Each structure stands twice: as C-alpha cells, then as structure tokens.
Short mmCIF file of C-alpha atoms in Angstrom, two decimals:
data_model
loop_
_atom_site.label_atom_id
_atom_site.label_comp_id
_atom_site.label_asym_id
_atom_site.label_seq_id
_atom_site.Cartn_x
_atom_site.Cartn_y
_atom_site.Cartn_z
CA UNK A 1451 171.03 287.93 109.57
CA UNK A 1452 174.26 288.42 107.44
CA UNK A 1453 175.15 286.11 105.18
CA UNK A 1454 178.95 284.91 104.88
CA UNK A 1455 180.31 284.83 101.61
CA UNK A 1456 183.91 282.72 101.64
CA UNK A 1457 185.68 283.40 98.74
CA UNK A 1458 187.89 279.64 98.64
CA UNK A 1459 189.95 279.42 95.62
CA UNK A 1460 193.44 280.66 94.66
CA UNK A 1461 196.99 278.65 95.10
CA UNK A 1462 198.91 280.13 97.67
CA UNK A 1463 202.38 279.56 95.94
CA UNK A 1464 204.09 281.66 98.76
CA UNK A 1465 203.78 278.95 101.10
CA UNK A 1466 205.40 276.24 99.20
CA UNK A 1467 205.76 273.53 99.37
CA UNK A 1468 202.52 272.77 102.22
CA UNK A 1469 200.66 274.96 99.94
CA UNK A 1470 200.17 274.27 96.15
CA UNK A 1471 197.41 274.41 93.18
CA UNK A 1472 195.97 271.14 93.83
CA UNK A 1473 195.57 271.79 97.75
CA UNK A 1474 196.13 275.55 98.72
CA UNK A 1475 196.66 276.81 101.88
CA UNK A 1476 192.87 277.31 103.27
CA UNK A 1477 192.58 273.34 103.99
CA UNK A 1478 195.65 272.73 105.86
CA UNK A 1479 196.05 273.19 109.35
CA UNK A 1480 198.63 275.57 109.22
CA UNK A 1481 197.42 277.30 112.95
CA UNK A 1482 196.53 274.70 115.44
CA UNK A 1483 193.79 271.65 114.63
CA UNK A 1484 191.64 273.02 112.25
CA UNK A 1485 192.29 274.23 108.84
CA UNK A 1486 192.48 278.29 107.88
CA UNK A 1487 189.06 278.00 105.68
CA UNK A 1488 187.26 275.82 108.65
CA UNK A 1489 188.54 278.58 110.89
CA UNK A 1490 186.89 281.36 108.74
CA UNK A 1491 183.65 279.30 108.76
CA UNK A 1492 183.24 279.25 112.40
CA UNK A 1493 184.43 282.87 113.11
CA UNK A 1494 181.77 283.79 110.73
CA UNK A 1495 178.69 281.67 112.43
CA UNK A 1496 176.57 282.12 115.24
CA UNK A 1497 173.77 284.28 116.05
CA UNK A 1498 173.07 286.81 113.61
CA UNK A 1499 174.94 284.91 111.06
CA UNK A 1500 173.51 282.91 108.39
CA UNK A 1501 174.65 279.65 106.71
CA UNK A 1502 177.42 280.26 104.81
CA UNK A 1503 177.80 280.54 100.59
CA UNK A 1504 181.06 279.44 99.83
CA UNK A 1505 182.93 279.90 96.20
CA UNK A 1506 185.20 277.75 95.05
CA UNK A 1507 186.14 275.22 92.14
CA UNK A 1508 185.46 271.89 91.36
CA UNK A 1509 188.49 270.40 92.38
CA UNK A 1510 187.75 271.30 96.10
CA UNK A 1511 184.08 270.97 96.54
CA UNK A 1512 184.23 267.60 97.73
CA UNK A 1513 186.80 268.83 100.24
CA UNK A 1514 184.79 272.15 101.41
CA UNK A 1515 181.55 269.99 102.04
CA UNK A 1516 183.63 267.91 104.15
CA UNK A 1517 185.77 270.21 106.22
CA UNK A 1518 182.22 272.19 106.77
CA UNK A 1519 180.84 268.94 108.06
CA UNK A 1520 183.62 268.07 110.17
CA UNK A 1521 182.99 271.24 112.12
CA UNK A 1522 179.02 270.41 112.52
CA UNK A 1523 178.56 273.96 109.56
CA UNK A 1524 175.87 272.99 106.55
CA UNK A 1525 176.44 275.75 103.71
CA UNK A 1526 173.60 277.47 102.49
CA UNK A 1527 175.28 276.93 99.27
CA UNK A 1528 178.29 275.61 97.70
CA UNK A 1529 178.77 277.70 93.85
CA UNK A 1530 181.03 276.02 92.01
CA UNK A 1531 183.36 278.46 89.49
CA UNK A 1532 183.90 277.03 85.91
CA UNK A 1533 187.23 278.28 86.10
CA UNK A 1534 188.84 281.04 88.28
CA UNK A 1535 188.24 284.72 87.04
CA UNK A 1536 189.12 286.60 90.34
CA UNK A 1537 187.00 288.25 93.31
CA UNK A 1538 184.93 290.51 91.28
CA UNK A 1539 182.56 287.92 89.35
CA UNK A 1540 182.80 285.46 91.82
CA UNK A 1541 181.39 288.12 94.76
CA UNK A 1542 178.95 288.99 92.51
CA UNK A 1543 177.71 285.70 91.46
CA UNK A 1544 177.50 284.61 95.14
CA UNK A 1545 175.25 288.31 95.91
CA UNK A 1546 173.00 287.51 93.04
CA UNK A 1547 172.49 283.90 94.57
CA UNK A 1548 171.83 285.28 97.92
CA UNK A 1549 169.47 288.12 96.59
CA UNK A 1550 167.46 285.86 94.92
CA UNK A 1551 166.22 284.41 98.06
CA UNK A 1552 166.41 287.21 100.27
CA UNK A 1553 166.24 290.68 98.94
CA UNK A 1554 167.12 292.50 101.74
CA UNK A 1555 170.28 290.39 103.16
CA UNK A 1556 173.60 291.83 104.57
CA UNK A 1557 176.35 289.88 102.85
CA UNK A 1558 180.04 290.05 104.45
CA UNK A 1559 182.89 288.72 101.64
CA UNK A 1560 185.76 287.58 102.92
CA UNK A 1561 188.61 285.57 102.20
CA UNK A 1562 188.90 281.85 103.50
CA UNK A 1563 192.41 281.87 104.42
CA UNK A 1564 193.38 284.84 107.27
CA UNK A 1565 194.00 284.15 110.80
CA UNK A 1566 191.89 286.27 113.05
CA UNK A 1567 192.21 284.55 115.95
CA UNK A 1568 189.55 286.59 118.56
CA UNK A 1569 186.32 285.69 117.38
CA UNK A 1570 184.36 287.75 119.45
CA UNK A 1571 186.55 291.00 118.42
CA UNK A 1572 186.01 290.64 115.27
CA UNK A 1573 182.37 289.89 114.84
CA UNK A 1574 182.21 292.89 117.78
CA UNK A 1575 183.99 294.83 115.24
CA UNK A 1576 180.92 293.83 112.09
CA UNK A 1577 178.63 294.57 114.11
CA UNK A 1578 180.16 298.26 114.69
CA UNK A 1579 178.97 298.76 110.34
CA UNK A 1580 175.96 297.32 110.24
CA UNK A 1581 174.18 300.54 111.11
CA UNK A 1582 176.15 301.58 107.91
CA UNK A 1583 175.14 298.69 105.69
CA UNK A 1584 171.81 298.65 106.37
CA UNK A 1585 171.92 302.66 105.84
CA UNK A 1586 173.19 301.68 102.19
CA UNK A 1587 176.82 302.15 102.54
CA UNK A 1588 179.85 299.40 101.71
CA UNK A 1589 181.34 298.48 104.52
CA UNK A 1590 185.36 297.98 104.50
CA UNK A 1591 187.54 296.69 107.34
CA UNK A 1592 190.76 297.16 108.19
CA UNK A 1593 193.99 296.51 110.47
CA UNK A 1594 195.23 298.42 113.05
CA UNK A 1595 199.11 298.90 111.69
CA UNK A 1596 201.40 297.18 113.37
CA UNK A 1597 204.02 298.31 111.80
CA UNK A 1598 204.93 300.02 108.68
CA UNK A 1599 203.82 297.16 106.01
CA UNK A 1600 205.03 297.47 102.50
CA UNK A 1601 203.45 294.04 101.57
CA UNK A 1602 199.99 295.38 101.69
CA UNK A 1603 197.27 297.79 100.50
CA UNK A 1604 196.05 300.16 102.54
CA UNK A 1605 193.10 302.67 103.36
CA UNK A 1606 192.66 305.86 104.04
CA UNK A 1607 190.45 307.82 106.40
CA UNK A 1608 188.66 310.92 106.70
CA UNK A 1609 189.80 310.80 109.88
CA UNK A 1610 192.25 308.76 112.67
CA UNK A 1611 190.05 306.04 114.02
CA UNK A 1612 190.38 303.51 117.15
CA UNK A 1613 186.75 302.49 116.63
CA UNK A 1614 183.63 303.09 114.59
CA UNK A 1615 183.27 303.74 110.81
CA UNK A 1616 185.15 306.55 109.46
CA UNK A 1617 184.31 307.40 105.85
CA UNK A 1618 186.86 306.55 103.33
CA UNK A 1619 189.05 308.78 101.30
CA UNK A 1620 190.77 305.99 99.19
CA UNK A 1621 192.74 302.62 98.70
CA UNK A 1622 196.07 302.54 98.47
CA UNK A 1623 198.31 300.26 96.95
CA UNK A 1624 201.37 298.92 98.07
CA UNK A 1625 203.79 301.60 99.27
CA UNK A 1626 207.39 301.62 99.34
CA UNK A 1627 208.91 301.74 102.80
CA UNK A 1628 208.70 305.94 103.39
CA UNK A 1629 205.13 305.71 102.20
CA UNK A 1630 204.72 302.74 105.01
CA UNK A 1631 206.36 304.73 107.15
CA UNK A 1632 204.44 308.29 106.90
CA UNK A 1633 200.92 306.29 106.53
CA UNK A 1634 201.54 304.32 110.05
CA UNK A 1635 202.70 307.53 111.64
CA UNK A 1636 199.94 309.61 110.34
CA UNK A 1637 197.35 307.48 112.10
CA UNK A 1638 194.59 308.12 109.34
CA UNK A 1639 195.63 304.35 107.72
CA UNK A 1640 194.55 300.98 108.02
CA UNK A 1641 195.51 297.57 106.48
CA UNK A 1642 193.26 296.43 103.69
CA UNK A 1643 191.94 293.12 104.78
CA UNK A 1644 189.44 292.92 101.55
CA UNK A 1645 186.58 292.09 103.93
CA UNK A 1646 183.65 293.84 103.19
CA UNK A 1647 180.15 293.89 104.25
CA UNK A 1648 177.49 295.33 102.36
CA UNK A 1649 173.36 295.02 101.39
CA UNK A 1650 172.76 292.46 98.57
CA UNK A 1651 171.34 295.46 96.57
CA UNK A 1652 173.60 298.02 97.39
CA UNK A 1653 177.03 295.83 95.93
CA UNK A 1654 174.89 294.77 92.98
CA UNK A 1655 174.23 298.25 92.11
CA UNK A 1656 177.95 299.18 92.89
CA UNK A 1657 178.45 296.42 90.17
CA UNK A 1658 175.42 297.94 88.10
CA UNK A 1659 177.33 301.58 88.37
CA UNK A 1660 181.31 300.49 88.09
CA UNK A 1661 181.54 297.18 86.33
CA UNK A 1662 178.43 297.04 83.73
CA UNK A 1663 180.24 294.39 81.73
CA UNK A 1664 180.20 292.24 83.95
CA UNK A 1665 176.90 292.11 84.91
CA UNK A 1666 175.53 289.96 82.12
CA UNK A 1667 177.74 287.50 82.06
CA UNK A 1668 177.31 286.92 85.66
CA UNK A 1669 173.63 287.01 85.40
CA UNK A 1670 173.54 284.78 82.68
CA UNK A 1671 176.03 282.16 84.34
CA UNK A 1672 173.98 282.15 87.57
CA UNK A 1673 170.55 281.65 85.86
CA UNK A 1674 172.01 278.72 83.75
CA UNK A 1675 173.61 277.56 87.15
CA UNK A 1676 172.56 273.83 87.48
CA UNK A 1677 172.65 271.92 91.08
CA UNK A 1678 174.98 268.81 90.95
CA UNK A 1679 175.59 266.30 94.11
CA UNK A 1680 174.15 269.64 96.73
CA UNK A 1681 176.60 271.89 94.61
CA UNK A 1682 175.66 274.68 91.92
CA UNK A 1683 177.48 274.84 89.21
CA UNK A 1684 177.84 278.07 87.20
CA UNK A 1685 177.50 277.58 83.73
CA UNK A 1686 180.85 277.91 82.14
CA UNK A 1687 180.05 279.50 78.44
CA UNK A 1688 178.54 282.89 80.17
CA UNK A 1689 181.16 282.83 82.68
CA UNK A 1690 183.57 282.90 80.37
CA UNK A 1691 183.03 285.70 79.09
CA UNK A 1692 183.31 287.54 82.66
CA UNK A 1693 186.23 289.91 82.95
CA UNK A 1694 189.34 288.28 85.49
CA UNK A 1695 189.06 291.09 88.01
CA UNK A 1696 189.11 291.80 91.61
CA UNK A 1697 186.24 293.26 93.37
CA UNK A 1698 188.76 296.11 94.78
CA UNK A 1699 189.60 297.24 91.41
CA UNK A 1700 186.25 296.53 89.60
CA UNK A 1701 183.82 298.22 92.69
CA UNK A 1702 185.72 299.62 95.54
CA UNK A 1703 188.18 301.72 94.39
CA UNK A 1704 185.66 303.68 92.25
CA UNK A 1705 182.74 303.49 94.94
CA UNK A 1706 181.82 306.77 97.26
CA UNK A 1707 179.65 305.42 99.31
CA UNK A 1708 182.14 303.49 101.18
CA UNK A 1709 182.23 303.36 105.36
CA UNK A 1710 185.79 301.98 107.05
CA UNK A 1711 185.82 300.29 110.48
CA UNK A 1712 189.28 299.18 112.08
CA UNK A 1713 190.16 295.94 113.87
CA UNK A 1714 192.08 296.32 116.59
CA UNK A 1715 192.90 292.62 116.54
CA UNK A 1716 195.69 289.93 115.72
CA UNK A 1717 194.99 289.31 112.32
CA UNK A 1718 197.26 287.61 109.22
CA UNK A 1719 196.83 286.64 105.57
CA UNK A 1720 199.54 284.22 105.56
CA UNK A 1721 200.96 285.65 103.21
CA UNK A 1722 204.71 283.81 103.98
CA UNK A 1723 206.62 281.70 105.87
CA UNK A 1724 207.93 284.47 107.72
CA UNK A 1725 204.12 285.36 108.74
CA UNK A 1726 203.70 281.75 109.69
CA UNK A 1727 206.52 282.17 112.23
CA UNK A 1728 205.21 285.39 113.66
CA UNK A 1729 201.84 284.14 114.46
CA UNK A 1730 203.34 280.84 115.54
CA UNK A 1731 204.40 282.71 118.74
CA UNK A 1732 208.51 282.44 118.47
CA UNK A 1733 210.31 281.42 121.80
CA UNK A 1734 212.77 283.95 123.31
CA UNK A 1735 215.08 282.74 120.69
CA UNK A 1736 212.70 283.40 117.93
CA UNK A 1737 212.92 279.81 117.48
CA UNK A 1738 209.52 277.75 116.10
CA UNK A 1739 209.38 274.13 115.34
CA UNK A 1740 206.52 272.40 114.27
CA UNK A 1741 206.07 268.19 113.76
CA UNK A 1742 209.23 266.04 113.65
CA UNK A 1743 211.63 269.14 113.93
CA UNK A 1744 214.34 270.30 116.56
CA UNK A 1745 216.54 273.06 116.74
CA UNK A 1746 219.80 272.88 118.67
CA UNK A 1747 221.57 276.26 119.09
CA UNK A 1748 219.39 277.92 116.63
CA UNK A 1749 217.69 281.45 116.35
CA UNK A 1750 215.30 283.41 114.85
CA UNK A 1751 214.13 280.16 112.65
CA UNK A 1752 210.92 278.21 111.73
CA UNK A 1753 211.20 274.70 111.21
CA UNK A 1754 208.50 272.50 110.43
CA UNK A 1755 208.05 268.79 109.42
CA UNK A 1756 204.45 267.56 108.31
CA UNK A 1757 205.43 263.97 108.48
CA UNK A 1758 206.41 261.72 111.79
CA UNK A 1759 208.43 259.44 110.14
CA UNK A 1760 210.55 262.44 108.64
CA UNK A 1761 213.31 264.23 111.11
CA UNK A 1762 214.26 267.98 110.58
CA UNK A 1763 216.92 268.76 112.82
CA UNK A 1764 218.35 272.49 112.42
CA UNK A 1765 222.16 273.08 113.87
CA UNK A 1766 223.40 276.68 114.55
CA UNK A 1767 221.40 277.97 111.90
CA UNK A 1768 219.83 282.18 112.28
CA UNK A 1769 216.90 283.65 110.22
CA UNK A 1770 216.71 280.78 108.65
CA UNK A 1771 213.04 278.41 107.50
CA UNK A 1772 212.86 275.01 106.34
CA UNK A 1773 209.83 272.92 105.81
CA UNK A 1774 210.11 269.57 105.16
CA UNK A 1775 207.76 267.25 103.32
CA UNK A 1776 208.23 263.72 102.16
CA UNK A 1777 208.09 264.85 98.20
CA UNK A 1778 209.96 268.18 98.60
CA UNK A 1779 211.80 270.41 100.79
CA UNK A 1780 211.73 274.28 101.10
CA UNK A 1781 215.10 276.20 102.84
CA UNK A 1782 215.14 279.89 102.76
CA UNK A 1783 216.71 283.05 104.22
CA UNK A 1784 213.57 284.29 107.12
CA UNK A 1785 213.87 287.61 105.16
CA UNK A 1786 213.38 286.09 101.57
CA UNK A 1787 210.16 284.48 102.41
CA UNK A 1788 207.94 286.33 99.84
CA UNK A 1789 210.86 285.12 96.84
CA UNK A 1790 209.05 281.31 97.39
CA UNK A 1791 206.38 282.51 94.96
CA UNK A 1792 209.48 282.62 92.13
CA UNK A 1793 210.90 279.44 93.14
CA UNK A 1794 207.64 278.00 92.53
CA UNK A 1795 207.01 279.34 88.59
CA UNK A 1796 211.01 277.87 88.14
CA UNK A 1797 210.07 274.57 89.25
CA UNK A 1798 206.65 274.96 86.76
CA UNK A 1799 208.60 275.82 83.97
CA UNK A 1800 211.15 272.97 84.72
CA UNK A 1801 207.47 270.59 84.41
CA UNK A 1802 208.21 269.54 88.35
CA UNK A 1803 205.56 267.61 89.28
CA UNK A 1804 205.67 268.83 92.91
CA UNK A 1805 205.29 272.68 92.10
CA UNK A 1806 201.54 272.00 91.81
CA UNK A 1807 200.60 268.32 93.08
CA UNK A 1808 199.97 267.61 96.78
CA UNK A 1809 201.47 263.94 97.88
CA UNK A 1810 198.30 262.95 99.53
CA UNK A 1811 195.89 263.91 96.10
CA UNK A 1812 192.62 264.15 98.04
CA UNK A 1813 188.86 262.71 96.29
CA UNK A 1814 185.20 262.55 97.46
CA UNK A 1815 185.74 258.82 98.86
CA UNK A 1816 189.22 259.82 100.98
CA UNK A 1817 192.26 259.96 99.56
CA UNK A 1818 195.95 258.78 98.01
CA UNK A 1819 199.68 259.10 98.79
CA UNK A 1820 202.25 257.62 96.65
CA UNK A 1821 205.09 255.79 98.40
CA UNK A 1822 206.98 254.44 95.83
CA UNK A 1823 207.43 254.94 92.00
CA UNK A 1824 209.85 252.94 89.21
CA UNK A 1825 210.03 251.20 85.95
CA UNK A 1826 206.79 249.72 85.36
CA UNK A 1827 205.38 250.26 89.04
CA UNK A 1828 204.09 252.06 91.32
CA UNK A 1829 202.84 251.96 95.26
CA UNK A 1830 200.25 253.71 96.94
CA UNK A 1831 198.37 253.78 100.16
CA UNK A 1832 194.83 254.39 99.56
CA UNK A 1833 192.22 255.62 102.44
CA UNK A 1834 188.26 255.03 101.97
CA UNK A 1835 185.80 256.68 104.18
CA UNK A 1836 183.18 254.89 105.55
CA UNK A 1837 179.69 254.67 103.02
CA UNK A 1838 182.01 255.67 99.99
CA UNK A 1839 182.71 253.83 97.05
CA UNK A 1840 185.40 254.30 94.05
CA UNK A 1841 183.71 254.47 90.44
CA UNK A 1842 183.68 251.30 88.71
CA UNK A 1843 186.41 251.56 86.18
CA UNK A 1844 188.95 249.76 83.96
CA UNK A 1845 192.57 251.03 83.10
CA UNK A 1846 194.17 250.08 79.61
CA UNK A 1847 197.43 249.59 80.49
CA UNK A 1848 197.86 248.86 84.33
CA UNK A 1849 197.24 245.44 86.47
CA UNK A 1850 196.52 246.41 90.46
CA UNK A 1851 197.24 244.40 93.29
CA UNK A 1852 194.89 245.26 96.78
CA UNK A 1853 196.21 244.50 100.21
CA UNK A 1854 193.87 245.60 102.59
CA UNK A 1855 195.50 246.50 105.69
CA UNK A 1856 192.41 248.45 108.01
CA UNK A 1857 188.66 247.65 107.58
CA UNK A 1858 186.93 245.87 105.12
CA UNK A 1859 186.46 246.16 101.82
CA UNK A 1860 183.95 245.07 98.99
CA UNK A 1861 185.24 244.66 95.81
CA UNK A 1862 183.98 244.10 92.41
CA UNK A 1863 185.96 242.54 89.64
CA UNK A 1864 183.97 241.91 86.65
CA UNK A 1865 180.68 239.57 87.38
CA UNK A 1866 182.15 238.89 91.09
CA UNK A 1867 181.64 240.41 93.96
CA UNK A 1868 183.37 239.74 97.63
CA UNK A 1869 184.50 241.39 100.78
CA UNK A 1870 188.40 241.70 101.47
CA UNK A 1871 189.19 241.60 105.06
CA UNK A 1872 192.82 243.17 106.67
CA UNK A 1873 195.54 240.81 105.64
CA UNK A 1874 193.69 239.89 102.45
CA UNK A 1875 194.77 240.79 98.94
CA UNK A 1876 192.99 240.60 95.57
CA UNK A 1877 194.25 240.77 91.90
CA UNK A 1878 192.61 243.61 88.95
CA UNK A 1879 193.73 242.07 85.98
CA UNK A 1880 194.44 244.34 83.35
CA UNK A 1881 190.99 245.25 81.57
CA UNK A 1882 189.09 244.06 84.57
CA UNK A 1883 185.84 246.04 86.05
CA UNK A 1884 186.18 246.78 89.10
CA UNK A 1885 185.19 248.98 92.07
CA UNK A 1886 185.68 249.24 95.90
CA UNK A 1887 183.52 250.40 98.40
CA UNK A 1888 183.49 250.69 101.80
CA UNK A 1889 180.14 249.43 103.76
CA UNK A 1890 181.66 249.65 107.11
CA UNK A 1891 181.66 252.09 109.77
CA UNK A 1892 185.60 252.37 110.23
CA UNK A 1893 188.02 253.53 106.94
CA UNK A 1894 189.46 251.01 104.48
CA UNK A 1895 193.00 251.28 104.60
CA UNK A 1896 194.44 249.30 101.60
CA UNK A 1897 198.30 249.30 99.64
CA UNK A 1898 197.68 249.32 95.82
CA UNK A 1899 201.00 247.94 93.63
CA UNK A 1900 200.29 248.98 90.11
CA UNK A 1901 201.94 247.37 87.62
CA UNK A 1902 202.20 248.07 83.43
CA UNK A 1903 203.49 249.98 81.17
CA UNK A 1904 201.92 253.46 81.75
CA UNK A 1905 200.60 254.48 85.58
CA UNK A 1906 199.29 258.13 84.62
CA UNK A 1907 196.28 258.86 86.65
CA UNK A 1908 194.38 259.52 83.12
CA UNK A 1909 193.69 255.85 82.52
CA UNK A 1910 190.53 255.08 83.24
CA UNK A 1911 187.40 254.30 81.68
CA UNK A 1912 184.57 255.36 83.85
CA UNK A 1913 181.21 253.24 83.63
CA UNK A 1914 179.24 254.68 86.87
CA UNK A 1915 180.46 257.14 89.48
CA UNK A 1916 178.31 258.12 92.47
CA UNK A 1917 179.83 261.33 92.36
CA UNK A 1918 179.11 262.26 88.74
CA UNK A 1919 182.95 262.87 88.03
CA UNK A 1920 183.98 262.64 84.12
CA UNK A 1921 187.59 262.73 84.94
CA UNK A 1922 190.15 260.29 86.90
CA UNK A 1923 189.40 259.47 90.43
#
C-alpha cells in the first residue's frame, strides 16, 4: 500500500485575487466542481493506496476534514503545522508519523494543488517506480516538456526517457530561455513536479544523511504531537527550531540514490492566470470565460466572475485577464501573469485588507461574507451547517441583530433559550451570552447587523467552544 502524503499549505499569491493567505488556491474550484486539493485526494486513492496524511495549518483543518468528507475520503491523519517552515520538515514529520505505524510503507509526497487530470496515467506512471522504491531508491517524477519552460526546475537524466525510471544526474533550477531551449531539445530533461515516492526508511535516512539538523527537532515535535478534535498537532517549541527548507534543497539535490520516471500526461501547477487559461481549454479565439462573464469581439483572454450577481463583460480586448470578485478585481496583460505575485506584497504593504482576507472567511460551523460595512455597522450573511453550533460568546463593544432567513435556529441569550424560525429576528444586547446552533437537518441561513463602536473580529470572549478554538470564530 502507499501512503499519500498531501503537502496543503502555502498562499498562492499568483492567483490573486481567488487565491489568498486566508484561503489559497487548493480549496477552490478553480478546474471544474471540485476543488484542486479534493482533486489530489482522489487521484491519489484506490487500490493500492492508503488513507491519506495530509499537512497543513490550523487555519484550514476544519476545511481539509470537510472537503475530504465531501468526497466520501477519511484521512489516516490530519498533522497540523505550528507554523509553516517549508516542505522539508513538514515531509519529514508526516514519514516519521507514517513509520511509526508501519515500518515498511511506500510514501508518495506531493503537492495538493496541480492539475493532473488522467488519473489512471498517472497512478500507471507510480506504479512504473515502485520496483525502485521498494529496491531502496527515491523516486522523482517528472513532465514530459511541452515546451521550453523557464518558470520551472528541471531534471536531468542519464538517459532520454519516454517511460520507465532513468537514474538521475541532477536538478536544475530555473533556466533562462537558451537553457529551456537546449534542455527540451536535448530530450534527456523533464519538468520537476516535486512528487516523490520513496520507503518510509529510505527518506528518513536521506534526512539522517543530508539534513541532520533537522532531525531532532522534527522528532521531538512529532513525539510531543498531541491529538485535538481527530487532528495532531505538532508541538510548536521543537518545531520551531526546525530549519524553513524545502525537501529539494534539504534531501534531493544532495541524494544519489535517486530513480526519475516521466509523465507523459497533461499536468499544471497553477502557477498563473495564464496557466489557468491554458488548461481551461481556450476557444478558437483563445477566448475563456468563466461565471457571469462575456466576451464580445475579444481574443486570446480569460475572463472570469465568481459571483452571479456580478457581470464581467470584456469589449475588443487581446491577451488580456480579468477576474472579478465582489471585494476586488484583478486586470492584467495574459503575458504579465506571474507579476500578480508583486501586486499582491504592494497591496500588503499598503495594509489592504483584501491582499490576504477571503470575502466568504470560512469556520468549522460554515461560514461568513460581509455585505456591507460603515460608521458604526456592519452586515453579514452568516451560513450554519447542520449539527454545528457557534461558541457561546460575548463582544465588548458590539450589539447584533439575527434575521433568520433559511432553517431554524436555536439561540441562547443569557439564561434563555428559543428557536428562531425564517422570518424571525432576535436582539444580542451588548454584553449578552449568547450562542447559535443549528439542530436541523437543512443550513441556517441568517443576516447579522452589527452595531457599536468597534466591529473587529477580535472581540469576543469565549466561554465554551465545541471546537476547542482560543481565537475569534
């Protein structure tokens, strides 16, 4: 059995403004229905694969457990990161969790966020190295070229392959456009993907050889590791002390015992607009319009709305991408895509709210979306899932009126207690106790006016939270 390992962190600024910090590009659904990282999950289940360990933070556990479950996939483990410190410690922490309980497993890393779409090619293509993973070799797969890419890292063969593993000579890193250019022609290249399969043992003693330091740190953050909710938390002090490192430059570029295997395949890391509107499968005009968008006399364009009631209509435009959401809009020149990332450290630096905040800020009971913001007031729409509750709480300086518009709702405020039915409203005074939950079997869809003199999400006092949360929520 292999064991998947999805790495599911990072920010994936380059695809502002549907991408930010707070909800990154692996949980939207950027190619079809389902989102990039639910994608990942199924191409990487099956027979022969095992439940999946996932890495991630704490800001997104709540939403990996639920995009797993959504696509009938229960983890074998969800590790929760302290804080991010790259693909190094957090592959290793995730290999010492799996070789604890099986010491002889096959382990395949990848990323949570690349578009493979032929399942069956690819997991064809896996099974081509395990001969060479079980033999004690790593395992690294690559692209096909396409074309001459100067956008990613490369590897290079003993020998020109079309299928099989070929030992590996070396990575490469990003080449200027003759070094794209000879490497494509001379056959002997492929596209680093940074998937890798290996034996539990053999990457920990790549770790043991190549990366010493951060073995104990590591170690001591996983055997401190305490389960919370179904998650695992890695201990934070240890962890902290664990170099910020990718596995590439900590392990694999210093490794000999490394095996390469090409993918013939489609395959994408997203890593633009511009590779949004390739795979998006351009019309002969090279137009692509996703949502509420139209293009009248237009070429070689992406548009893309991600709300209904929001119109993007593009006129005589060429190489050209706009994405419009209802807190921010993104136009660019096609061939500037991969500038987006520098837009988005401006807008930090200028303390924009919107180069790192989602609209719709997503919790363990549903979610929010503000609609409306002013002196001394705010609107929201808030969703509930069914069986979830909000923590009871008080707020210091806001008053919040409930109008329940979808489901039912019970709500506490202070010693009371009483179910709010659509077209009902309710009153939190300020100071009041309250909570909602949801006992139905439908969501609560409710409109919360707040009103008071400060409407930051920090105040709250939290007296009891079902999901043992010590911040906002």
């Amino acid at each position: 059995m292999i064991t998947p390992v999805l790495m599911c962190g990072g920010s994936g600024t380059r695809l502002w403004p549907l991408s930010r910090k707070s909800y990154p590009k692996q949980f939207s659904p950027l190619m079809g229905n389902r989102s990039l990282f639910q994608a990942s999950a199924m191409r990487l289940s099956g027979e022969g694969y095992a439940p999946p360990v996932v890495v991630t933070n704490a800001d997104f556990r709540f939403i990996v457990a639920e995009q797993l479950a959504a696509i009938g996939i229960d983890p074998g483990a969800i590790l929760i990161e302290p804080e991010g410190r790259n693909t190094a410690p957090a592959v290793l922490a995730a290999c010492l969790y799996v070789k604890a309980r099986d010491p002889d497993a096959l382990v395949l890393a990848a990323p949570s966020d690349h578009v493979i779409p032929d399942t069956k090619a690819f997991q064809a293509t896996v099974a081509a190295g395990l001969d060479r993973a079980r033999a004690g070799d790593i395992v690294a797969f690559g692209i096909t070229p396409t074309r001459p890419e100067t956008g990613y890292g490369y590897l290079e063969l003993s020998a020109s392959a079309t299928c099989g593993p070929v030992p590996l000579v070396r990575f490469v890193e990003k080449p200027d456009r003759a070094g794209a250019n000879a490497m494509v022609a001379s056959g002997n290249y492929l596209w680093n993907a940074g998937i890798f399969l290996f034996s539990a043992k053999t990457i920990l003693d790549a770790f043991a050889a190549h990366a010493p330091g951060l073995m104990t740190p590591v170690e001591q953050a996983m055997a401190q590791a305490k389960t919370d909710l179904g998650f695992l938390r890695i201990a934070p002090e240890p962890w902290a002390g664990a170099k910020d490192i990718s596995i590439d430059y900590a392990v694999m570029e210093q490794a000999r015992n490394i095996t390469a295997v090409p993918f013939a395949g489609r395959w994408s890391d997203l890593g633009g607009w511009d590779a949004v509107w390739e795979e998006s499968g351009p019309d002969d005009a090279g137009v692509v319009t996703t949502g509420a968008a139209n293009a009248l006399d237009c070429r070689d364009v992406l548009l893309r709305s991600e709300s209904e009631s929001q119109q993007l209509v593009g006129i005589g435009l060429d190489g050209i991408i706009a994405v419009a959401m209802p807190d921010a809009v993104l136009v660019a020149d096609k061939s500037r895509a991969q500038d987006v990332q520098s837009a988005v450290r401006l807008l930090k630096d200028m303390a924009v709210p919107q180069a790192v905040q989602f609209p719709r800020d997503h919790r363990p009971w549903g979610y929010f979306e503000s609609l409306a913001v002013g002196a001394r007031f705010q609107v929201k729409r808030i969703v509930v899932k069914p069986g979830a509750a909000l923590s009871l709480q008080s707020h210091m300086h806001r008053a919040e009126h409930w109008i329940v518009v979808a489901g039912t709702a019970r709500v506490t405020i202070d010693d009371t207690r009483q179910l709010v039915g659509e077209n009902q409203s309710v009153y939190i005074p300020l100071g009041a106790v309250h909570r909602m939950e949801n006992p139905g079997k439908v969501p609560v869809v409710l409109i919360e006016v707040q009103t008071g003199g400060y409407l930051g999400e920090d105040d709250i006092i939290r007296y009891e939270d079902v999901y043992a949360r010590d911040r906002s929520g």
